Coordinates of N, CA and C and ligand atoms in Angstrom, one line a residue:
M15 N 1.0 -1.3 0.2 CA 0.1 0.0 -0.2 C 0.6 1.4 0.0
N16 N 0.3 2.2 -0.8 CA 1.6 3.4 -1.1 C 0.7 4.7 -0.2
R17 N 1.6 4.6 0.9 CA 0.9 5.5 1.7 C 1.8 7.1 1.7
A18 N 2.0 7.8 2.6 CA 2.1 9.1 3.0 C 2.1 9.6 4.1
V19 N 2.2 10.2 4.9 CA 2.4 11.1 6.1 C 2.1 12.9 6.0
C20 N 1.0 13.2 6.6 CA 1.5 14.5 6.4 C 1.2 14.9 8.0
P21 N 2.2 15.8 8.3 CA 2.9 15.9 9.8 C 2.7 17.6 9.8
G22 N 2.5 17.2 11.5 CA 2.6 19.2 12.2 C 1.6 19.3 13.3
S23 N 1.8 20.0 13.9 CA 0.9 20.2 15.5 C -0.4 20.4 15.3
F24 N -1.1 21.0 14.2 CA -2.3 21.2 14.0 C -3.3 21.8 15.0
D25 N -2.6 22.9 15.9 CA -3.1 23.8 17.3 C -4.3 24.7 16.5
P26 N -5.2 24.4 16.0 CA -6.0 23.8 15.3 C -5.9 23.5 13.8
I27 N -6.1 22.2 13.2 CA -6.5 22.6 12.1 C -6.9 23.2 11.6
T28 N -6.1 24.1 10.2 CA -7.1 25.0 9.8 C -7.6 24.0 7.9
N29 N -8.3 25.2 7.4 CA -8.6 25.0 6.2 C -7.3 25.0 5.2
G30 N -6.6 25.2 5.3 CA -4.9 25.4 4.6 C -4.5 24.1 4.6
H31 N -4.8 23.5 5.9 CA -4.2 22.1 6.2 C -5.2 21.3 5.7
L32 N -6.7 21.1 5.6 CA -7.4 20.4 4.9 C -7.1 20.5 3.8
D33 N -7.0 21.3 2.9 CA -6.7 21.5 1.3 C -5.2 20.4 1.3
I34 N -4.2 20.6 1.8 CA -3.5 19.8 1.5 C -3.6 18.4 1.8
I35 N -4.0 17.9 2.9 CA -4.5 16.8 2.9 C -5.6 16.0 2.4
E36 N -6.6 16.7 1.7 CA -7.5 15.8 0.7 C -6.4 16.4 -0.6
R37 N -6.2 17.0 -0.9 CA -5.1 17.4 -2.0 C -4.0 16.0 -2.8
A38 N -3.6 15.5 -1.1 CA -2.5 14.7 -0.9 C -3.6 13.1 -1.5
S39 N -4.4 13.3 -0.5 CA -5.4 12.2 -0.8 C -5.4 11.1 -1.5
R40 N -5.6 12.2 -2.8 CA -6.0 11.8 -4.3 C -4.6 10.9 -4.6
F41 N -3.7 11.3 -4.5 CA -2.3 10.7 -4.9 C -1.8 8.9 -3.7
F42 N -2.7 9.0 -3.2 CA -2.2 7.9 -2.1 C -3.0 6.9 -1.8
D43 N -2.5 5.6 -1.6 CA -4.0 4.8 -1.0 C -4.6 5.7 0.7
E44 N -3.7 5.8 1.3 CA -3.9 6.1 2.7 C -2.7 7.4 3.4
I45 N -3.3 8.8 3.8 CA -2.6 9.4 4.0 C -2.5 9.4 5.8
V46 N -1.5 9.6 6.2 CA -1.8 9.4 8.1 C -1.5 10.7 8.4
V47 N -2.2 11.5 8.9 CA -2.0 12.7 9.4 C -1.4 12.2 10.6
A48 N -0.1 12.7 11.1 CA 0.9 12.6 12.2 C 0.4 14.3 13.5
V49 N -0.2 14.1 14.4 CA -0.3 15.2 14.6 C 0.7 15.4 15.9
G50 N 1.9 16.2 16.0 CA 3.3 16.3 16.9 C 3.0 16.5 18.3
I51 N 3.6 15.5 19.6 CA 2.8 16.1 20.4 C 4.4 16.4 21.0
N52 N 4.6 17.9 21.0 CA 6.3 18.0 21.6 C 5.6 19.3 23.0
V53 N 6.5 18.8 24.1 CA 5.8 19.3 25.2 C 6.8 21.0 25.8
S54 N 7.6 21.2 25.2 CA 8.2 22.6 24.7 C 6.9 23.5 24.3
K55 N 6.4 23.5 23.5 CA 5.6 24.4 23.0 C 4.4 25.1 23.2
H56 N 3.9 25.8 23.6 CA 2.5 25.9 24.3 C 1.7 25.7 23.2
R57 N 0.4 25.2 23.8 CA -0.7 23.8 22.8 C -1.8 25.2 23.2
L58 N -2.9 25.4 22.6 CA -4.4 25.7 23.0 C -5.2 24.3 23.5
F59 N -4.6 23.4 22.3 CA -5.5 22.0 22.6 C -4.9 21.1 22.6
E60 N -5.4 20.0 23.7 CA -4.8 18.8 23.9 C -4.2 17.8 23.0
P61 N -3.0 17.0 22.9 CA -3.2 16.4 21.5 C -4.8 15.6 20.9
E62 N -5.2 14.9 22.3 CA -6.6 14.4 21.4 C -7.9 15.0 21.1
E63 N -7.9 16.8 21.3 CA -8.7 17.6 21.4 C -8.1 17.8 19.6
R64 N -7.2 17.6 19.4 CA -6.5 17.9 18.2 C -6.4 16.6 17.0
V65 N -6.5 15.4 17.5 CA -7.0 14.4 16.8 C -8.4 14.4 16.1
D66 N -8.7 14.3 17.2 CA -10.0 14.6 17.7 C -11.1 15.9 16.5
M67 N -10.2 16.9 16.0 CA -11.3 17.3 15.1 C -10.4 17.4 13.8
I68 N -9.7 16.7 13.9 CA -9.0 16.3 12.6 C -9.8 15.3 12.2
R69 N -10.4 14.6 12.6 CA -11.4 13.5 12.5 C -12.0 13.1 12.1
E70 N -13.2 14.5 12.9 CA -14.2 14.8 12.2 C -14.3 15.9 11.0
A71 N -13.0 16.7 10.9 CA -13.0 17.5 9.9 C -12.9 16.5 8.5
T72 N -12.5 15.1 8.8 CA -11.4 14.9 7.7 C -12.5 13.2 7.1
E73 N -14.4 13.5 8.1 CA -14.7 12.2 7.9 C -15.3 12.0 6.9
G74 N -14.9 13.0 5.3 CA -16.0 12.6 4.3 C -14.7 11.9 3.0
I75 N -13.4 12.0 3.9 CA -12.5 11.9 3.4 C -12.1 10.7 3.5
P76 N -12.3 9.3 2.6 CA -12.4 7.6 3.0 C -10.7 7.2 3.6
N77 N -9.9 7.4 2.7 CA -8.4 7.2 3.0 C -7.1 8.0 3.6
I78 N -8.2 8.3 5.0 CA -7.0 8.9 5.9 C -7.2 9.0 7.7
S79 N -6.6 8.0 8.4 CA -5.9 8.0 9.5 C -5.7 8.7 10.6
V80 N -5.4 8.9 11.6 CA -4.9 10.0 12.8 C -4.1 9.6 13.5
E81 N -2.9 9.8 14.4 CA -2.3 9.7 15.2 C -1.4 10.4 15.4
T82 N -1.2 10.0 16.3 CA 0.0 11.3 17.3 C 1.4 10.7 17.3
F83 N 2.7 11.7 17.3 CA 3.9 10.9 17.3 C 4.6 12.3 18.0
Q84 N 5.4 11.7 19.0 CA 6.7 12.2 19.4 C 7.9 12.0 19.0
G85 N 8.8 13.1 19.1 CA 10.1 12.7 18.3 C 10.1 12.7 17.0
L86 N 11.2 11.8 16.8 CA 11.4 12.1 14.8 C 10.3 12.0 14.1
I87 N 9.7 12.5 13.1 CA 9.0 11.9 12.2 C 9.4 11.1 11.4
V88 N 10.7 11.1 10.9 CA 11.5 9.9 9.9 C 11.4 8.3 11.1
E89 N 11.1 8.6 12.6 CA 11.3 7.6 13.0 C 9.9 6.8 13.0
F90 N 9.1 7.8 12.8 CA 7.3 7.4 13.1 C 7.2 6.5 11.1
C91 N 7.7 7.3 10.0 CA 7.5 6.7 9.3 C 8.1 5.2 8.8
T92 N 9.6 5.5 9.5 CA 10.3 4.0 9.3 C 9.6 3.2 9.6
A93 N 8.7 3.0 11.3 CA 8.3 2.2 12.0 C 7.3 2.0 11.3
R94 N 6.3 2.7 10.3 CA 5.4 2.2 9.1 C 5.5 1.8 8.2
G95 N 6.6 1.8 7.6 CA 7.4 1.2 6.3 C 6.5 2.8 5.4
I96 N 6.5 4.2 5.9 CA 6.1 4.8 5.2 C 7.3 5.4 4.4
K97 N 7.3 5.9 3.1 CA 8.3 6.7 2.5 C 8.3 8.0 1.7
A98 N 7.5 8.6 2.2 CA 7.0 10.3 1.7 C 6.3 10.7 2.6
I99 N 6.8 12.2 2.7 CA 5.8 13.1 4.1 C 5.6 14.1 2.2
V100 N 4.0 14.8 3.4 CA 3.9 15.6 2.4 C 3.5 16.8 3.2
K101 N 4.0 17.9 2.5 CA 3.9 19.3 3.1 C 3.6 20.4 2.2
G102 N 2.8 21.3 2.8 CA 1.9 22.6 1.8 C 3.2 23.7 2.3
L103 N 3.1 24.0 0.9 CA 4.4 25.4 0.9 C 3.6 26.8 0.8
R104 N 3.6 27.5 1.7 CA 2.9 28.7 1.6 C 3.4 30.5 0.6
A105 N 4.4 29.9 0.7 CA 5.6 31.3 0.5 C 6.7 30.8 0.4
V106 N 7.5 31.7 -0.2 CA 9.0 31.6 0.0 C 9.6 31.3 1.3
S107 N 8.9 31.8 2.5 CA 9.5 32.0 4.1 C 9.3 30.4 4.5
D108 N 8.6 29.3 4.0 CA 8.0 28.3 4.2 C 9.5 27.7 3.6
F109 N 9.6 27.9 2.6 CA 9.9 26.9 1.9 C 11.9 26.6 2.4
D110 N 12.8 27.9 2.8 CA 13.6 27.9 3.5 C 13.9 26.9 4.2
Y111 N 13.1 27.1 5.4 CA 13.1 25.7 6.5 C 12.5 24.1 5.8
E112 N 11.5 24.1 5.4 CA 10.9 23.4 4.8 C 12.2 22.5 3.8
L113 N 13.0 23.1 2.8 CA 14.0 22.1 2.6 C 15.0 21.5 2.9
Q114 N 15.3 22.3 4.2 CA 16.5 21.8 5.0 C 15.8 20.7 6.0
M115 N 14.7 20.9 6.7 CA 14.3 19.8 7.5 C 14.0 18.5 6.2
G116 N 13.4 18.6 4.5 CA 13.1 17.6 3.6 C 14.8 16.5 3.6
Q117 N 15.6 17.7 3.6 CA 17.0 17.6 3.5 C 17.2 16.4 4.5
M118 N 17.1 17.1 5.7 CA 18.2 16.4 7.0 C 17.0 15.0 7.4
N119 N 15.7 15.0 6.4 CA 14.9 13.7 6.9 C 15.4 12.9 6.0
R120 N 15.6 13.5 5.0 CA 16.1 12.1 3.8 C 17.7 12.0 4.1
S121 N 18.6 12.4 4.9 CA 19.8 12.2 5.6 C 19.4 11.4 6.6
L122 N 18.8 11.3 7.3 CA 18.5 10.4 8.4 C 17.6 9.0 8.1
A123 N 17.1 9.0 7.2 CA 16.6 7.8 7.0 C 16.0 7.7 5.0
A124 N 15.3 7.0 4.9 CA 14.9 6.9 3.6 C 13.9 7.3 3.3
V125 N 13.3 8.9 3.6 CA 12.2 9.5 3.3 C 12.1 10.3 2.7
D126 N 11.5 10.4 1.4 CA 11.0 11.7 0.9 C 10.0 12.9 1.4
T127 N 10.2 14.2 0.8 CA 9.4 15.0 0.9 C 8.8 15.9 -0.2
L128 N 7.8 15.7 -0.5 CA 6.6 16.0 -1.3 C 6.4 17.5 -0.9
F129 N 6.6 18.3 -2.0 CA 5.6 19.5 -1.6 C 4.6 20.4 -2.6
M130 N 3.7 20.5 -2.2 CA 2.5 21.2 -2.6 C 2.6 22.4 -2.1
P131 N 1.8 23.2 -3.3 CA 2.0 24.4 -3.3 C 0.6 25.1 -2.8
A132 N 0.1 25.9 -1.4 CA -1.0 25.6 -1.1 C -2.0 26.8 -1.5
D133 N -2.9 26.7 -1.4 CA -4.2 27.4 -2.1 C -4.0 28.7 -2.1
P134 N -3.8 29.6 -2.7 CA -3.8 31.1 -2.5 C -4.9 31.5 -1.7
H135 N -5.8 30.8 -2.0 CA -6.9 31.4 -0.3 C -6.4 31.5 0.8
Y136 N -5.7 30.2 0.8 CA -5.1 29.9 2.1 C -3.6 30.3 2.7
S137 N -2.8 31.3 1.9 CA -1.5 31.2 1.4 C -1.5 32.3 3.3
F138 N -2.0 32.8 3.1 CA -1.9 33.6 4.2 C -2.3 32.7 5.9
L139 N -2.9 31.8 6.0 CA -3.4 31.3 7.2 C -2.1 29.8 8.2
S140 N -2.6 30.6 8.9 CA -1.4 29.5 10.0 C -2.4 29.4 11.4
S141 N -2.7 28.1 11.8 CA -2.8 27.9 12.8 C -2.9 29.2 14.8
S142 N -1.6 29.9 14.3 CA -1.1 30.7 15.6 C -2.2 31.8 14.8
L143 N -2.0 32.2 13.9 CA -3.1 33.8 13.5 C -4.1 33.5 14.2
V144 N -4.7 32.0 13.4 CA -6.2 31.9 13.9 C -6.8 31.9 15.1
K145 N -5.1 31.3 16.0 CA -5.6 31.6 17.3 C -5.8 33.0 17.9
E146 N -5.2 34.0 17.5 CA -4.6 35.4 18.2 C -5.7 35.7 17.3
V147 N -6.3 35.8 16.2 CA -7.5 36.5 15.3 C -8.9 36.2 16.5
A148 N -8.6 34.8 16.6 CA -10.2 34.2 17.4 C -9.9 34.9 18.7
T149 N -9.0 34.9 20.0 CA -8.6 35.5 21.0 C -9.6 36.8 21.1
Y150 N -9.6 37.8 19.9 CA -9.8 38.9 20.2 C -10.8 38.9 19.8
G151 N -11.8 37.8 19.1 CA -13.0 37.9 18.7 C -12.8 38.1 17.1
G152 N -12.4 38.1 16.3 CA -12.4 38.2 15.1 C -12.8 36.9 14.3
D153 N -13.5 37.0 13.6 CA -14.2 35.9 13.0 C -13.5 35.3 11.7
V154 N -13.0 34.1 12.5 CA -12.3 32.8 11.7 C -13.3 31.9 10.7
S155 N -14.2 31.9 10.8 CA -15.5 31.2 9.7 C -15.4 31.5 8.8
G156 N -15.0 30.2 8.3 CA -14.2 30.1 6.9 C -12.4 30.0 6.8
L157 N -12.2 30.4 8.0 CA -11.0 29.7 7.9 C -10.2 28.6 8.3
V158 N -11.4 28.1 9.1 CA -11.7 26.6 10.3 C -12.6 25.8 9.9
P159 N -12.5 24.7 10.0 CA -13.5 23.4 9.5 C -14.5 23.4 11.0
E160 N -15.7 23.0 10.7 CA -16.5 23.2 11.3 C -16.4 23.1 13.1
P161 N -16.2 21.5 13.3 CA -15.4 21.1 14.5 C -14.7 22.1 15.4
V162 N -13.5 23.1 14.1 CA -12.6 23.6 15.1 C -13.2 24.9 16.0
L163 N -14.2 25.4 14.6 CA -15.1 26.6 14.8 C -15.6 26.6 16.2
R164 N -16.2 25.8 16.3 CA -17.1 25.1 17.8 C -16.1 25.4 18.7
R165 N -15.2 24.4 18.9 CA -13.9 24.2 20.0 C -13.6 25.8 19.9
L166 N -13.4 26.7 19.1 CA -12.6 27.9 19.3 C -13.4 28.7 20.4
H167 N -14.6 28.4 20.3 CA -15.4 29.2 20.6 C -16.2 28.8 22.6
E168 N -16.2 27.4 22.3 CA -16.6 27.0 23.6 C -15.3 27.8 24.4
R169 N -14.2 27.5 23.7 CA -12.9 27.9 24.5 C -12.5 29.2 25.1
L170 N -12.6 30.0 23.8 CA -12.9 31.7 24.1 C -13.9 32.2 24.2
D171 N -15.0 31.4 24.5 CA -16.5 32.6 24.8 C -16.1 32.4 26.5
K172 N -15.2 32.1 27.2 CA -15.9 32.0 28.7 C -15.7 33.2 28.9
Ligands
LIG207 P1 4.0 23.2 12.6 O1 4.1 22.9 14.0 O2 5.2 22.6 12.0 O3 4.0 24.9 11.9 P2 1.4 22.7 11.7 O4 0.7 22.5 12.1 O5 1.5 24.8 11.7 O6 3.2 22.7 11.7 O7 1.7 23.0 10.0 C1 2.0 22.1 9.2 C2 2.0 21.9 7.5 O8 1.1 22.2 7.4 C3 3.1 22.8 7.9 O9 4.6 22.2 7.8 C4 2.6 23.0 6.4 O10 3.5 22.4 5.4 C5 2.0 22.9 6.2 N1 0.6 24.2 6.2 C6 0.3 25.0 7.3 N2 -0.8 25.9 7.5 C7 -0.8 25.6 5.5 C8 -1.5 26.3 5.0 N3 -2.7 27.5 5.1 N4 -1.7 26.2 3.6 C9 -1.1 24.9 3.3 N5 0.0 24.4 3.9 C10 -0.3 24.1 5.1

């Protein structure tokens, strides 16, 4: 089976992530969305909540699975026999870092990174900006899937 991993923090998943996952799912038998658990970063949502939101948002796509990972993404891939990582590129600013990371991952293990251009509608979109805008009462509907919008309201309307 031809599988690829879409890794990220997904705190929370946005329509930009969802677009990349959905497009990638057309090229592979299965896409494994890997939710990174990095204790050092400040997070709004717990890993389980992030996983739940991704599962709900991708309900309509049959060949998606969602898991958490800790440590190196190449170890996650190697343990599952997965040889490809798919990443979205929003701008040249993403490219520098992603290229470096892709090359590092390839030197660590036989795992290649495939880049997809972000949909221009979402090229300004990041999880951190969504959180910031939502915190100050801005309207983020249209930028995140419905399960995320609902949880953001539950979390922030207190
Ligand atoms: P990280 O913790 O690596 O920043 P994110 O969850 O923010 O993780 O994003 C994971 C990956 O999703 C990024 O590396 C990038 O490839 C992609 N991505 C993020 N936002 C967008 C977007 N708006 N459009 C397309 N791809 C995106």
